Amino acid sequence: MTLYELLHKVSFDEIAPFLSKSYTKGKSLAPFKMHYDYLRHLVPSPKSETDDDIYVEMVPQTGSDTDESRITVSAWLDGNPWEDSLGREIIIEDFDNSLIAKTEAIIGKKVVVPNRADISLAEIAACCIWETSFYAFLPHDWESLGRRLHLSCYDEAKVFWLCREKYGKFIPSRKEMMNIRSFRNKIRREMKSYNNRRYSKSERKFWRCEKRKRRMWKRWEINEEYKKRVIKTAEFIDDLHERSINLTEPPTAEQLGALFRSNVCWIDRWHTCAFDAGRRCDYLKELIEKYDL
């Protein structure tokens, strides 16, 4: 059975309890529901047949009432294209008796070996979905991650320079940004935590040096938060611009550039995976009411 066939055999409501119990305790299941629906609409790549299989192993119980068997998936699903992963065969591995004996010797308890038949398809699907969604839930998450991995993580200065080059006349200066309430409060919170540091008697003689360090730290915090806001807002404006091309009156650069001075900088993005224009609102309503979006 392939991963694609598995996802069409079990519903998300069957998978949800295993996700909540083992991976997403206390968190929203909405992103995983969207990821599950998206995978079910993909077509497995022919390359899947040449890839390695998906090996499922169960970690045995140790005899304690609180310990429960759990499964693990060994397939490197987190870094492969989803189309390539969907066509891979799922294989449930036998238990290694020598490993069980070693475990018993180490912990000094009897290890309970669960039956292979007790491994439910829903639990296997939950583990696979957790692996495939490790870095991204939807394609646009991959695109954003790709930009960050390619530039931001290793050369954030280059990303910031590109943003300044493109939107330079709309981006406020650092001094102007300090007049924005949320930006100013963020810096104040960081400096408050810095100021709460307690000094020993032996450190007090370096107080004059610490004052200089405090000024340096504040400049560093301002620069980091400034770059972060500019990059995040520029990416959001790029996305708005791309999606407004088909509008009769698309927003102008001046209108979008005003977002650099917004007080609230909390950008998130949700796509419906209903794949039916008539069900988009119902799909989002279900995510909000049932899966805590």
PDB file of C-alpha atoms in Angstrom:
ATOM      1  CA  MET A   1       0.000   0.000   0.000  1.00  0.00           C
ATOM      2  CA  THR A   2       1.335   3.426  -0.949  1.00  0.00           C
ATOM      3  CA  LEU A   3       1.048   6.623   1.063  1.00  0.00           C
ATOM      4  CA  TYR A   4      -1.418   7.958  -1.533  1.00  0.00           C
ATOM      5  CA  GLU A   5      -3.657   4.911  -1.075  1.00  0.00           C
ATOM      6  CA  LEU A   6      -3.374   5.169   2.708  1.00  0.00           C
ATOM      7  CA  LEU A   7      -4.601   8.772   2.754  1.00  0.00           C
ATOM      8  CA  HIS A   8      -7.642   7.724   0.728  1.00  0.00           C
ATOM      9  CA  LYS A   9      -8.432   4.859   3.130  1.00  0.00           C
ATOM     10  CA  VAL A  10      -8.599   6.891   6.342  1.00  0.00           C
ATOM     11  CA  SER A  11     -10.453  10.122   7.048  1.00  0.00           C
ATOM     12  CA  PHE A  12      -8.893  13.070   8.822  1.00  0.00           C
ATOM     13  CA  ASP A  13     -11.261  12.600  11.770  1.00  0.00           C
ATOM     14  CA  GLU A  14      -9.657   9.176  12.292  1.00  0.00           C
ATOM     15  CA  ILE A  15      -6.162  10.686  12.079  1.00  0.00           C
ATOM     16  CA  ALA A  16      -6.850  13.726  14.301  1.00  0.00           C
ATOM     17  CA  PRO A  17      -6.747  11.931  17.708  1.00  0.00           C
ATOM     18  CA  PHE A  18      -3.271  10.544  16.977  1.00  0.00           C
ATOM     19  CA  LEU A  19      -2.004  13.966  15.866  1.00  0.00           C
ATOM     20  CA  SER A  20      -3.400  15.617  19.003  1.00  0.00           C
ATOM     21  CA  LYS A  21      -1.994  12.939  21.290  1.00  0.00           C
ATOM     22  CA  SER A  22       1.519  12.578  19.936  1.00  0.00           C
ATOM     23  CA  TYR A  23       2.418  15.706  17.957  1.00  0.00           C
ATOM     24  CA  THR A  24       0.123  18.717  18.286  1.00  0.00           C
ATOM     25  CA  LYS A  25      -1.073  18.655  21.877  1.00  0.00           C
ATOM     26  CA  GLY A  26      -2.917  21.909  22.572  1.00  0.00           C
ATOM     27  CA  LYS A  27      -2.355  23.265  19.059  1.00  0.00           C
ATOM     28  CA  SER A  28      -4.708  23.835  16.158  1.00  0.00           C
ATOM     29  CA  LEU A  29      -5.292  20.926  13.779  1.00  0.00           C
ATOM     30  CA  ALA A  30      -6.416  23.228  10.938  1.00  0.00           C
ATOM     31  CA  PRO A  31      -3.014  23.342   9.136  1.00  0.00           C
ATOM     32  CA  PHE A  32      -2.822  19.530   9.193  1.00  0.00           C
ATOM     33  CA  LYS A  33      -6.369  19.248   7.823  1.00  0.00           C
ATOM     34  CA  MET A  34      -5.417  21.554   4.948  1.00  0.00           C
ATOM     35  CA  HIS A  35      -2.223  19.580   4.352  1.00  0.00           C
ATOM     36  CA  TYR A  36      -4.162  16.302   4.363  1.00  0.00           C
ATOM     37  CA  ASP A  37      -6.706  17.600   1.821  1.00  0.00           C
ATOM     38  CA  TYR A  38      -3.964  18.998  -0.385  1.00  0.00           C
ATOM     39  CA  LEU A  39      -2.046  15.693  -0.468  1.00  0.00           C
ATOM     40  CA  ARG A  40      -5.200  13.779  -1.414  1.00  0.00           C
ATOM     41  CA  HIS A  41      -5.571  15.943  -4.529  1.00  0.00           C
ATOM     42  CA  LEU A  42      -1.993  15.494  -5.718  1.00  0.00           C
ATOM     43  CA  VAL A  43      -0.988  12.940  -8.338  1.00  0.00           C
ATOM     44  CA  PRO A  44       1.931  10.678  -7.293  1.00  0.00           C
ATOM     45  CA  SER A  45       5.060  11.241  -9.331  1.00  0.00           C
ATOM     46  CA  PRO A  46       6.471   8.364 -11.451  1.00  0.00           C
ATOM     47  CA  LYS A  47       9.721   8.991  -9.588  1.00  0.00           C
ATOM     48  CA  SER A  48       8.063   7.535  -6.471  1.00  0.00           C
ATOM     49  CA  GLU A  49       8.519   4.011  -7.782  1.00  0.00           C
ATOM     50  CA  THR A  50      12.301   4.383  -7.772  1.00  0.00           C
ATOM     51  CA  ASP A  51      12.485   5.934  -4.295  1.00  0.00           C
ATOM     52  CA  ASP A  52      13.034   4.053  -1.046  1.00  0.00           C
ATOM     53  CA  ASP A  53      10.079   2.565   0.802  1.00  0.00           C
ATOM     54  CA  ILE A  54       8.479   4.074   3.913  1.00  0.00           C
ATOM     55  CA  TYR A  55       9.445   1.923   6.893  1.00  0.00           C
ATOM     56  CA  VAL A  56       7.142   1.954   9.916  1.00  0.00           C
ATOM     57  CA  GLU A  57       8.525   0.832  13.273  1.00  0.00           C
ATOM     58  CA  MET A  58       6.800   0.609  16.643  1.00  0.00           C
ATOM     59  CA  VAL A  59       8.588   1.616  19.824  1.00  0.00           C
ATOM     60  CA  PRO A  60       7.567  -1.076  22.378  1.00  0.00           C
ATOM     61  CA  GLN A  61       6.114  -0.451  25.816  1.00  0.00           C
ATOM     62  CA  THR A  62       8.348  -0.653  28.881  1.00  0.00           C
ATOM     63  CA  GLY A  63       5.754  -2.170  31.204  1.00  0.00           C
ATOM     64  CA  SER A  64       4.714   1.038  32.961  1.00  0.00           C
ATOM     65  CA  ASP A  65       1.036   1.976  33.027  1.00  0.00           C
ATOM     66  CA  THR A  66       1.867   5.413  31.657  1.00  0.00           C
ATOM     67  CA  ASP A  67       3.979   4.141  28.760  1.00  0.00           C
ATOM     68  CA  GLU A  68       2.252   3.548  25.466  1.00  0.00           C
ATOM     69  CA  SER A  69       3.493   2.092  22.227  1.00  0.00           C
ATOM     70  CA  ARG A  70       4.144   4.629  19.513  1.00  0.00           C
ATOM     71  CA  ILE A  71       5.263   4.327  15.947  1.00  0.00           C
ATOM     72  CA  THR A  72       8.011   6.047  14.024  1.00  0.00           C
ATOM     73  CA  VAL A  73       8.426   6.478  10.294  1.00  0.00           C
ATOM     74  CA  SER A  74      11.812   6.190   8.628  1.00  0.00           C
ATOM     75  CA  ALA A  75      11.552   7.630   5.120  1.00  0.00           C
ATOM     76  CA  TRP A  76      12.975  11.164   5.034  1.00  0.00           C
ATOM     77  CA  LEU A  77       9.520  12.472   4.115  1.00  0.00           C
ATOM     78  CA  ASP A  78      10.265  15.927   5.502  1.00  0.00           C
ATOM     79  CA  GLY A  79      12.632  16.967   2.707  1.00  0.00           C
ATOM     80  CA  ASN A  80      11.215  15.245  -0.382  1.00  0.00           C
ATOM     81  CA  PRO A  81       8.684  16.692  -2.850  1.00  0.00           C
ATOM     82  CA  TRP A  82       5.218  15.560  -1.816  1.00  0.00           C
ATOM     83  CA  GLU A  83       4.435  14.057  -5.230  1.00  0.00           C
ATOM     84  CA  ASP A  84       7.496  11.814  -4.886  1.00  0.00           C
ATOM     85  CA  SER A  85       6.525  10.654  -1.396  1.00  0.00           C
ATOM     86  CA  LEU A  86       2.912   9.772  -2.214  1.00  0.00           C
ATOM     87  CA  GLY A  87       3.760   6.773  -4.426  1.00  0.00           C
ATOM     88  CA  ARG A  88       6.184   5.124  -1.998  1.00  0.00           C
ATOM     89  CA  GLU A  89       5.267   1.784  -0.459  1.00  0.00           C
ATOM     90  CA  ILE A  90       4.616   1.544   3.299  1.00  0.00           C
ATOM     91  CA  ILE A  91       6.302  -1.388   5.024  1.00  0.00           C
ATOM     92  CA  ILE A  92       5.727  -2.342   8.671  1.00  0.00           C
ATOM     93  CA  GLU A  93       8.971  -3.735  10.028  1.00  0.00           C
ATOM     94  CA  ASP A  94       9.343  -6.709  12.360  1.00  0.00           C
ATOM     95  CA  PHE A  95      10.657  -6.163  15.867  1.00  0.00           C
ATOM     96  CA  ASP A  96      14.323  -6.678  16.556  1.00  0.00           C
ATOM     97  CA  ASN A  97      14.507  -9.231  19.391  1.00  0.00           C
ATOM     98  CA  SER A  98      18.131  -8.382  20.175  1.00  0.00           C
ATOM     99  CA  LEU A  99      17.216  -4.703  20.553  1.00  0.00           C
ATOM    100  CA  ILE A 100      14.331  -5.609  22.862  1.00  0.00           C
ATOM    101  CA  ALA A 101      16.703  -7.689  25.025  1.00  0.00           C
ATOM    102  CA  LYS A 102      19.171  -4.800  25.239  1.00  0.00           C
ATOM    103  CA  THR A 103      16.371  -2.405  26.188  1.00  0.00           C
ATOM    104  CA  GLU A 104      15.211  -4.722  28.962  1.00  0.00           C
ATOM    105  CA  ALA A 105      18.778  -4.976  30.281  1.00  0.00           C
ATOM    106  CA  ILE A 106      19.195  -1.197  30.344  1.00  0.00           C
ATOM    107  CA  ILE A 107      15.890  -0.204  31.938  1.00  0.00           C
ATOM    108  CA  GLY A 108      15.556  -3.297  34.140  1.00  0.00           C
ATOM    109  CA  LYS A 109      11.937  -3.828  33.126  1.00  0.00           C
ATOM    110  CA  LYS A 110      10.025  -6.236  30.991  1.00  0.00           C
ATOM    111  CA  VAL A 111       9.385  -4.802  27.538  1.00  0.00           C
ATOM    112  CA  VAL A 112       5.891  -5.394  26.179  1.00  0.00           C
ATOM    113  CA  VAL A 113       6.013  -6.120  22.465  1.00  0.00           C
ATOM    114  CA  PRO A 114       2.810  -4.991  20.769  1.00  0.00           C
ATOM    115  CA  ASN A 115       1.217  -6.960  17.982  1.00  0.00           C
ATOM    116  CA  ARG A 116       1.827  -5.708  14.466  1.00  0.00           C
ATOM    117  CA  ALA A 117      -1.897  -6.015  13.832  1.00  0.00           C
ATOM    118  CA  ASP A 118      -2.477  -3.394  16.549  1.00  0.00           C
ATOM    119  CA  ILE A 119      -0.865  -0.672  14.454  1.00  0.00           C
ATOM    120  CA  SER A 120      -3.822   1.195  12.989  1.00  0.00           C
ATOM    121  CA  LEU A 121      -3.757   2.780   9.544  1.00  0.00           C
ATOM    122  CA  ALA A 122      -4.826   6.084  11.078  1.00  0.00           C
ATOM    123  CA  GLU A 123      -1.770   6.147  13.349  1.00  0.00           C
ATOM    124  CA  ILE A 124       0.543   5.418  10.423  1.00  0.00           C
ATOM    125  CA  ALA A 125      -1.137   8.183   8.410  1.00  0.00           C
ATOM    126  CA  ALA A 126      -0.791  10.627  11.325  1.00  0.00           C
ATOM    127  CA  CYS A 127       2.933   9.910  11.601  1.00  0.00           C
ATOM    128  CA  CYS A 128       3.414  10.322   7.838  1.00  0.00           C
ATOM    129  CA  ILE A 129       1.465  13.609   7.773  1.00  0.00           C
ATOM    130  CA  TRP A 130       3.575  14.910  10.641  1.00  0.00           C
ATOM    131  CA  GLU A 131       6.717  14.056   8.667  1.00  0.00           C
ATOM    132  CA  THR A 132       5.559  15.522   5.325  1.00  0.00           C
ATOM    133  CA  SER A 133       4.390  18.763   6.972  1.00  0.00           C
ATOM    134  CA  PHE A 134       7.540  19.236   9.056  1.00  0.00           C
ATOM    135  CA  TYR A 135       8.722  22.246   7.011  1.00  0.00           C
ATOM    136  CA  ALA A 136       5.571  23.339   5.185  1.00  0.00           C
ATOM    137  CA  PHE A 137       1.841  22.647   5.013  1.00  0.00           C
ATOM    138  CA  LEU A 138       1.063  24.133   1.579  1.00  0.00           C
ATOM    139  CA  PRO A 139       3.047  25.120  -1.541  1.00  0.00           C
ATOM    140  CA  HIS A 140       3.246  28.813  -0.659  1.00  0.00           C
ATOM    141  CA  ASP A 141       4.904  27.810   2.640  1.00  0.00           C
ATOM    142  CA  TRP A 142       7.611  26.051   0.610  1.00  0.00           C
ATOM    143  CA  GLU A 143       8.094  29.173  -1.532  1.00  0.00           C
ATOM    144  CA  SER A 144       8.493  31.393   1.504  1.00  0.00           C
ATOM    145  CA  LEU A 145      10.791  28.864   3.174  1.00  0.00           C
ATOM    146  CA  GLY A 146      12.854  28.618  -0.003  1.00  0.00           C
ATOM    147  CA  ARG A 147      13.389  32.357  -0.106  1.00  0.00           C
ATOM    148  CA  ARG A 148      14.446  32.400   3.529  1.00  0.00           C
ATOM    149  CA  LEU A 149      16.764  29.411   3.269  1.00  0.00           C
ATOM    150  CA  HIS A 150      18.354  30.734   0.107  1.00  0.00           C
ATOM    151  CA  LEU A 151      18.870  34.267   1.306  1.00  0.00           C
ATOM    152  CA  SER A 152      17.533  35.210   4.718  1.00  0.00           C
ATOM    153  CA  CYS A 153      19.196  32.543   6.853  1.00  0.00           C
ATOM    154  CA  TYR A 154      22.613  33.023   5.333  1.00  0.00           C
ATOM    155  CA  ASP A 155      22.555  36.566   3.976  1.00  0.00           C
ATOM    156  CA  GLU A 156      19.762  38.584   5.570  1.00  0.00           C
ATOM    157  CA  ALA A 157      21.602  41.778   4.692  1.00  0.00           C
ATOM    158  CA  LYS A 158      21.234  40.958   0.996  1.00  0.00           C
ATOM    159  CA  VAL A 159      17.469  40.438   1.340  1.00  0.00           C
ATOM    160  CA  PHE A 160      17.162  43.718   3.227  1.00  0.00           C
ATOM    161  CA  TRP A 161      19.189  45.504   0.545  1.00  0.00           C
ATOM    162  CA  LEU A 162      16.913  44.126  -2.192  1.00  0.00           C
ATOM    163  CA  CYS A 163      13.844  45.321  -0.287  1.00  0.00           C
ATOM    164  CA  ARG A 164      15.345  48.783   0.193  1.00  0.00           C
ATOM    165  CA  GLU A 165      16.215  48.941  -3.491  1.00  0.00           C
ATOM    166  CA  LYS A 166      12.668  48.045  -4.534  1.00  0.00           C
ATOM    167  CA  TYR A 167      10.616  50.020  -1.981  1.00  0.00           C
ATOM    168  CA  GLY A 168      13.182  52.523  -0.744  1.00  0.00           C
ATOM    169  CA  LYS A 169      11.043  55.669  -0.999  1.00  0.00           C
ATOM    170  CA  PHE A 170       8.177  54.062   0.972  1.00  0.00           C
ATOM    171  CA  ILE A 171      10.237  52.544   3.798  1.00  0.00           C
ATOM    172  CA  PRO A 172      10.498  54.782   6.888  1.00  0.00           C
ATOM    173  CA  SER A 173      13.847  55.395   8.517  1.00  0.00           C
ATOM    174  CA  ARG A 174      14.757  53.794  11.830  1.00  0.00           C
ATOM    175  CA  LYS A 175      13.977  57.060  13.608  1.00  0.00           C
ATOM    176  CA  GLU A 176      10.560  57.247  11.946  1.00  0.00           C
ATOM    177  CA  MET A 177       9.926  53.583  12.740  1.00  0.00           C
ATOM    178  CA  MET A 178      10.483  54.337  16.432  1.00  0.00           C
ATOM    179  CA  ASN A 179       7.369  56.549  16.264  1.00  0.00           C
ATOM    180  CA  ILE A 180       5.260  53.471  15.456  1.00  0.00           C
ATOM    181  CA  ARG A 181       3.791  52.245  18.730  1.00  0.00           C
ATOM    182  CA  SER A 182       4.204  48.481  18.263  1.00  0.00           C
ATOM    183  CA  PHE A 183       7.808  48.883  17.098  1.00  0.00           C
ATOM    184  CA  ARG A 184       8.671  51.154  20.015  1.00  0.00           C
ATOM    185  CA  ASN A 185       7.011  48.825  22.528  1.00  0.00           C
ATOM    186  CA  LYS A 186       8.902  45.845  21.142  1.00  0.00           C
ATOM    187  CA  ILE A 187      12.234  47.592  21.702  1.00  0.00           C
ATOM    188  CA  ARG A 188      11.159  48.674  25.188  1.00  0.00           C
ATOM    189  CA  ARG A 189      10.287  45.102  26.152  1.00  0.00           C
ATOM    190  CA  GLU A 190      13.655  43.833  24.960  1.00  0.00           C
ATOM    191  CA  MET A 191      15.534  46.546  26.839  1.00  0.00           C
ATOM    192  CA  LYS A 192      13.468  45.986  29.966  1.00  0.00           C
ATOM    193  CA  SER A 193      14.567  42.369  30.057  1.00  0.00           C
ATOM    194  CA  TYR A 194      18.153  43.544  29.573  1.00  0.00           C
ATOM    195  CA  ASN A 195      17.841  46.078  32.400  1.00  0.00           C
ATOM    196  CA  ASN A 196      16.475  43.446  34.808  1.00  0.00           C
ATOM    197  CA  ARG A 197      19.802  41.714  34.812  1.00  0.00           C
ATOM    198  CA  ARG A 198      21.306  41.598  38.292  1.00  0.00           C
ATOM    199  CA  TYR A 199      24.966  42.428  38.854  1.00  0.00           C
ATOM    200  CA  SER A 200      27.173  41.065  41.575  1.00  0.00           C
ATOM    201  CA  LYS A 201      29.464  43.308  43.596  1.00  0.00           C
ATOM    202  CA  SER A 202      32.434  42.267  41.537  1.00  0.00           C
ATOM    203  CA  GLU A 203      30.608  43.310  38.361  1.00  0.00           C
ATOM    204  CA  ARG A 204      29.580  46.773  39.533  1.00  0.00           C
ATOM    205  CA  LYS A 205      33.016  48.222  38.820  1.00  0.00           C
ATOM    206  CA  PHE A 206      32.287  47.523  35.157  1.00  0.00           C
ATOM    207  CA  TRP A 207      29.081  49.579  35.296  1.00  0.00           C
ATOM    208  CA  ARG A 208      30.455  52.267  33.036  1.00  0.00           C
ATOM    209  CA  CYS A 209      31.322  49.607  30.491  1.00  0.00           C
ATOM    210  CA  GLU A 210      27.844  48.059  30.882  1.00  0.00           C
ATOM    211  CA  LYS A 211      26.225  51.393  30.012  1.00  0.00           C
ATOM    212  CA  ARG A 212      28.129  51.388  26.777  1.00  0.00           C
ATOM    213  CA  LYS A 213      27.083  47.789  26.182  1.00  0.00           C
ATOM    214  CA  ARG A 214      23.455  48.727  26.806  1.00  0.00           C
ATOM    215  CA  ARG A 215      23.568  51.381  24.079  1.00  0.00           C
ATOM    216  CA  MET A 216      25.155  48.900  21.706  1.00  0.00           C
ATOM    217  CA  TRP A 217      22.523  46.294  22.555  1.00  0.00           C
ATOM    218  CA  LYS A 218      19.703  48.759  21.967  1.00  0.00           C
ATOM    219  CA  ARG A 219      21.068  49.716  18.547  1.00  0.00           C
ATOM    220  CA  TRP A 220      21.368  46.029  17.698  1.00  0.00           C
ATOM    221  CA  GLU A 221      17.749  45.343  18.741  1.00  0.00           C
ATOM    222  CA  ILE A 222      16.487  48.283  16.687  1.00  0.00           C
ATOM    223  CA  ASN A 223      18.411  47.167  13.617  1.00  0.00           C
ATOM    224  CA  GLU A 224      17.235  43.549  13.891  1.00  0.00           C
ATOM    225  CA  GLU A 225      13.570  44.422  14.394  1.00  0.00           C
ATOM    226  CA  TYR A 226      13.769  47.030  11.629  1.00  0.00           C
ATOM    227  CA  LYS A 227      15.191  44.533   9.115  1.00  0.00           C
ATOM    228  CA  LYS A 228      12.679  41.882  10.139  1.00  0.00           C
ATOM    229  CA  ARG A 229       9.705  44.217   9.612  1.00  0.00           C
ATOM    230  CA  VAL A 230      10.933  45.566   6.307  1.00  0.00           C
ATOM    231  CA  ILE A 231      11.586  42.081   4.872  1.00  0.00           C
ATOM    232  CA  LYS A 232       8.296  40.630   6.109  1.00  0.00           C
ATOM    233  CA  THR A 233       6.227  43.558   4.866  1.00  0.00           C
ATOM    234  CA  ALA A 234       8.014  43.649   1.495  1.00  0.00           C
ATOM    235  CA  GLU A 235       7.242  39.946   0.929  1.00  0.00           C
ATOM    236  CA  PHE A 236       3.604  40.569   1.833  1.00  0.00           C
ATOM    237  CA  ILE A 237       3.390  43.527  -0.578  1.00  0.00           C
ATOM    238  CA  ASP A 238       4.946  41.403  -3.336  1.00  0.00           C
ATOM    239  CA  ASP A 239       2.267  38.786  -2.778  1.00  0.00           C
ATOM    240  CA  LEU A 240      -0.534  41.391  -2.792  1.00  0.00           C
ATOM    241  CA  HIS A 241       0.830  42.863  -5.991  1.00  0.00           C
ATOM    242  CA  GLU A 242       0.932  39.468  -7.734  1.00  0.00           C
ATOM    243  CA  ARG A 243      -2.639  38.637  -6.728  1.00  0.00           C
ATOM    244  CA  SER A 244      -4.013  42.049  -7.751  1.00  0.00           C
ATOM    245  CA  ILE A 245      -2.871  41.882 -11.380  1.00  0.00           C
ATOM    246  CA  ASN A 246      -6.288  40.739 -12.599  1.00  0.00           C
ATOM    247  CA  LEU A 247      -8.195  43.479 -10.767  1.00  0.00           C
ATOM    248  CA  THR A 248      -9.732  46.281 -12.828  1.00  0.00           C
ATOM    249  CA  GLU A 249      -8.123  48.838 -10.511  1.00  0.00           C
ATOM    250  CA  PRO A 250      -5.098  47.221  -8.813  1.00  0.00           C
ATOM    251  CA  PRO A 251      -3.658  49.072  -5.803  1.00  0.00           C
ATOM    252  CA  THR A 252      -0.869  51.479  -6.552  1.00  0.00           C
ATOM    253  CA  ALA A 253       2.661  51.211  -5.181  1.00  0.00           C
ATOM    254  CA  GLU A 254       1.962  54.226  -2.941  1.00  0.00           C
ATOM    255  CA  GLN A 255      -1.080  52.519  -1.426  1.00  0.00           C
ATOM    256  CA  LEU A 256       0.770  49.289  -0.745  1.00  0.00           C
ATOM    257  CA  GLY A 257       3.850  51.158   0.480  1.00  0.00           C
ATOM    258  CA  ALA A 258       1.776  52.570   3.338  1.00  0.00           C
ATOM    259  CA  LEU A 259       1.883  49.115   4.938  1.00  0.00           C
ATOM    260  CA  PHE A 260       5.489  49.769   5.982  1.00  0.00           C
ATOM    261  CA  ARG A 261       4.137  52.275   8.506  1.00  0.00           C
ATOM    262  CA  SER A 262       1.374  50.062   9.895  1.00  0.00           C
ATOM    263  CA  ASN A 263       1.210  49.650  13.642  1.00  0.00           C
ATOM    264  CA  VAL A 264       0.267  45.960  13.594  1.00  0.00           C
ATOM    265  CA  CYS A 265       2.698  43.641  11.866  1.00  0.00           C
ATOM    266  CA  TRP A 266       1.083  40.214  12.069  1.00  0.00           C
ATOM    267  CA  ILE A 267       0.864  38.579   8.654  1.00  0.00           C
ATOM    268  CA  ASP A 268      -0.601  35.132   8.153  1.00  0.00           C
ATOM    269  CA  ARG A 269      -2.019  33.410   5.133  1.00  0.00           C
ATOM    270  CA  TRP A 270      -4.632  30.678   4.787  1.00  0.00           C
ATOM    271  CA  HIS A 271      -5.686  28.889   1.611  1.00  0.00           C
ATOM    272  CA  THR A 272      -8.792  26.774   1.259  1.00  0.00           C
ATOM    273  CA  CYS A 273      -8.183  23.257   0.007  1.00  0.00           C
ATOM    274  CA  ALA A 274     -11.836  22.652  -0.877  1.00  0.00           C
ATOM    275  CA  PHE A 275     -10.942  22.541  -4.611  1.00  0.00           C
ATOM    276  CA  ASP A 276     -14.505  23.711  -5.277  1.00  0.00           C
ATOM    277  CA  ALA A 277     -15.290  27.419  -5.551  1.00  0.00           C
ATOM    278  CA  GLY A 278     -18.753  26.826  -4.095  1.00  0.00           C
ATOM    279  CA  ARG A 279     -17.367  25.243  -0.919  1.00  0.00           C
ATOM    280  CA  ARG A 280     -14.646  27.714  -0.004  1.00  0.00           C
ATOM    281  CA  CYS A 281     -16.598  29.502   2.719  1.00  0.00           C
ATOM    282  CA  ASP A 282     -17.942  26.220   4.133  1.00  0.00           C
ATOM    283  CA  TYR A 283     -14.416  24.815   4.170  1.00  0.00           C
ATOM    284  CA  LEU A 284     -13.023  27.759   6.154  1.00  0.00           C
ATOM    285  CA  LYS A 285     -16.042  27.638   8.479  1.00  0.00           C
ATOM    286  CA  GLU A 286     -15.301  23.964   9.192  1.00  0.00           C
ATOM    287  CA  LEU A 287     -11.644  24.776   9.930  1.00  0.00           C
ATOM    288  CA  ILE A 288     -12.664  27.508  12.377  1.00  0.00           C
ATOM    289  CA  GLU A 289     -15.428  25.634  14.186  1.00  0.00           C
ATOM    290  CA  LYS A 290     -14.076  22.072  14.151  1.00  0.00           C
ATOM    291  CA  TYR A 291     -10.294  22.379  13.978  1.00  0.00           C
ATOM    292  CA  ASP A 292      -9.670  25.612  15.894  1.00  0.00           C
ATOM    293  CA  LEU A 293      -8.338  27.777  13.084  1.00  0.00           C
TER     294      LEU A 293
END
